[in-house]
Amino acid sequence: MTPRALEHPVEQEPPRHGVGGVACRSCAFPVEDALWHDEHWLVTSLREPSGLPCVVLLHTRAHLDFADLPEERARELGPLMLRVQQAVYAVGDIGNVHVCRWGDGSEHFHMWFMARPARVTQLIGSFAAIWDDILPPLPDELWRANLERVRQALNA
Ligand SMILES: [Zn+2]
C-alpha cells in the first residue's frame, strides 16, 4: 500500500451528472418506485444493498440544485429531514442517522440518510459513509425488510 500523492488543482472540475436537467436520472426516476413522495419531494433507496442497515435519499422532484431551492422548498426541507430521519430510526437498533449532502456527483438535489448501527463504535463519526462501501452488503431479504419499515414509517 502506498499513499496517493495529492494532485494539483485541475483547470476545471468535471461536470456533475444531469447538468441543466439533461439526461438526469433523478428527473427520470419513476415516482411509483419511491418509498414515499408528495408533489415536490421523494425518498428513494439505493438500487442494491450496501454495508449499513439502511441508506435512503431525499430528492426534490424538480431539477433543482441545493443552492437554487426556492423559498417554499427550503421551508419544507427542515421538517422533511426530521421526518426521514425518524423513519430511518424505525429500522430499529440504529445508533444514529447521519444526514449528508455533498452534491459533487449530481446536480439534482439529493440528501443522504445513513443509518449507523447501534453499539458498533468503530462506525461512529463521519467515516460511516466510507464503511458503507467497505462492509459486505446486507443480505437482500434484510435490506428489503429495513426499507419496508422506512416506507411504512414515511407513509404512516
Ligand atoms: Zn434532475
Coordinates of C-alpha atoms and ligand atoms in Angstrom, one line a residue:
M1 CA 0.0 0.0 0.0
T2 CA 1.3 3.4 -0.9
P3 CA -0.2 6.7 -0.1
R4 CA -1.7 8.5 -3.0
A5 CA 0.1 11.8 -3.9
L6 CA -2.0 14.9 -3.7
E7 CA -2.6 16.1 -7.2
H8 CA -2.6 19.8 -8.3
P9 CA -5.9 21.5 -8.8
V10 CA -7.4 20.9 -12.3
E11 CA -8.2 23.8 -14.7
Q12 CA -11.9 23.0 -14.5
E13 CA -13.9 20.4 -12.4
P14 CA -15.6 17.6 -14.4
P15 CA -19.3 18.3 -15.0
R16 CA -21.7 16.7 -12.5
H17 CA -24.4 14.3 -13.6
G18 CA -27.5 15.8 -15.1
V19 CA -26.3 19.3 -15.6
G20 CA -29.2 21.5 -16.6
G21 CA -31.5 18.5 -16.2
V22 CA -30.1 16.9 -19.4
A23 CA -30.3 13.1 -19.2
C24 CA -30.8 13.4 -15.4
R25 CA -31.6 10.0 -13.8
S26 CA -33.3 11.7 -10.8
C27 CA -35.7 13.6 -13.1
A28 CA -36.5 10.3 -14.9
F29 CA -37.0 8.3 -11.6
P30 CA -40.4 6.7 -11.7
V31 CA -42.2 8.2 -8.7
E32 CA -44.2 5.0 -8.1
D33 CA -40.9 3.2 -7.2
A34 CA -40.2 5.7 -4.4
L35 CA -40.5 4.8 -0.8
W36 CA -42.6 7.9 -0.3
H37 CA -43.4 11.0 -2.4
D38 CA -45.6 14.1 -2.5
E39 CA -46.0 16.8 -5.0
H40 CA -42.5 18.2 -4.6
W41 CA -40.3 15.5 -2.9
L42 CA -39.5 11.9 -3.0
V43 CA -37.5 9.4 -0.9
T44 CA -35.7 6.5 -2.6
S45 CA -33.3 3.7 -1.6
L46 CA -30.1 2.8 -3.2
R47 CA -30.5 0.3 -6.1
E48 CA -28.9 -2.5 -4.2
P49 CA -27.9 -3.3 -0.6
S50 CA -24.8 -1.6 0.9
G51 CA -23.0 -2.2 4.2
L52 CA -25.1 0.0 6.5
P53 CA -28.5 -1.2 7.7
C54 CA -30.3 1.4 5.6
V55 CA -29.4 4.3 3.3
V56 CA -32.1 6.4 1.7
L57 CA -32.1 9.6 -0.2
L58 CA -34.4 12.6 -0.2
H59 CA -34.7 14.3 -3.6
T60 CA -36.7 17.2 -5.0
R61 CA -39.0 16.1 -7.8
A62 CA -38.0 19.2 -9.8
H63 CA -34.5 19.5 -11.1
L64 CA -33.0 21.9 -8.6
D65 CA -29.6 22.4 -7.2
F66 CA -29.3 22.9 -3.5
A67 CA -28.3 26.5 -3.8
D68 CA -31.3 27.1 -6.0
L69 CA -34.1 25.7 -3.8
P70 CA -36.9 28.2 -3.9
E71 CA -38.1 29.5 -0.6
E72 CA -41.1 27.2 -0.3
R73 CA -38.9 24.0 -0.9
A74 CA -36.4 25.4 1.6
R75 CA -39.1 25.8 4.3
E76 CA -40.3 22.2 3.7
L77 CA -36.8 20.8 3.9
G78 CA -36.2 21.1 7.6
P79 CA -39.4 19.2 8.7
L80 CA -38.8 16.7 5.9
M81 CA -35.2 16.0 7.2
L82 CA -36.6 15.2 10.6
R83 CA -39.4 13.0 9.2
V84 CA -37.0 11.0 7.0
Q85 CA -34.5 10.7 9.9
Q86 CA -37.3 9.4 12.2
A87 CA -38.4 6.9 9.5
V88 CA -34.9 5.5 9.3
Y89 CA -34.8 5.1 13.0
A90 CA -37.8 2.8 12.6
V91 CA -35.5 0.2 11.2
G92 CA -34.5 -0.5 14.8
D93 CA -31.2 -0.8 16.6
I94 CA -29.9 2.4 14.9
G95 CA -27.3 4.4 16.9
N96 CA -27.6 7.5 14.7
V97 CA -28.8 8.6 11.4
H98 CA -26.2 10.6 9.5
V99 CA -27.7 13.3 7.3
C100 CA -25.3 14.3 4.5
R101 CA -25.4 16.5 1.4
W102 CA -22.4 16.5 -0.9
G103 CA -23.8 17.3 -4.4
D104 CA -20.5 16.6 -6.1
G105 CA -21.8 13.7 -8.2
S106 CA -25.2 15.0 -9.4
E107 CA -26.6 18.5 -9.8
H108 CA -30.2 17.3 -8.9
F109 CA -30.8 18.0 -5.2
H110 CA -30.4 14.9 -3.0
M111 CA -29.7 14.4 0.6
W112 CA -28.4 11.1 2.2
F113 CA -29.7 9.5 5.3
M114 CA -27.4 6.8 6.5
A115 CA -28.3 4.5 9.4
R116 CA -25.3 3.8 11.7
P117 CA -25.9 0.6 13.6
A118 CA -26.1 1.0 17.4
R119 CA -23.2 0.0 19.6
V120 CA -20.7 -0.6 16.7
T121 CA -18.3 2.0 18.0
Q122 CA -15.9 1.8 15.0
L123 CA -18.6 3.2 12.8
I124 CA -19.2 6.3 14.9
G125 CA -18.5 9.6 13.1
S126 CA -18.0 10.8 9.6
F127 CA -16.3 7.5 8.4
A128 CA -19.7 5.7 8.5
A129 CA -20.2 6.7 4.9
I130 CA -16.9 5.1 3.9
W131 CA -17.8 1.9 6.0
D132 CA -21.0 1.7 3.9
D133 CA -18.8 0.9 0.9
I134 CA -16.4 -1.3 2.7
L135 CA -18.6 -3.6 4.7
P136 CA -20.2 -6.6 3.0
P137 CA -23.7 -5.7 1.6
L138 CA -26.7 -6.6 3.7
P139 CA -28.4 -9.8 2.8
D140 CA -31.1 -8.9 0.3
E141 CA -34.0 -10.0 2.5
L142 CA -32.9 -7.9 5.5
W143 CA -32.3 -4.9 3.2
R144 CA -35.8 -5.1 1.8
A145 CA -37.3 -5.6 5.3
N146 CA -35.5 -2.5 6.6
L147 CA -36.7 -0.4 3.6
E148 CA -40.2 -1.6 4.2
R149 CA -40.0 -0.3 7.8
V150 CA -38.9 3.1 6.4
R151 CA -41.6 3.1 3.8
Q152 CA -44.3 2.3 6.4
A153 CA -43.0 5.0 8.8
L154 CA -42.9 7.6 6.0
N155 CA -46.4 6.7 4.8
A156 CA -47.9 6.4 8.3
Ligands
ZN1 ZN -32.8 16.2 -12.4

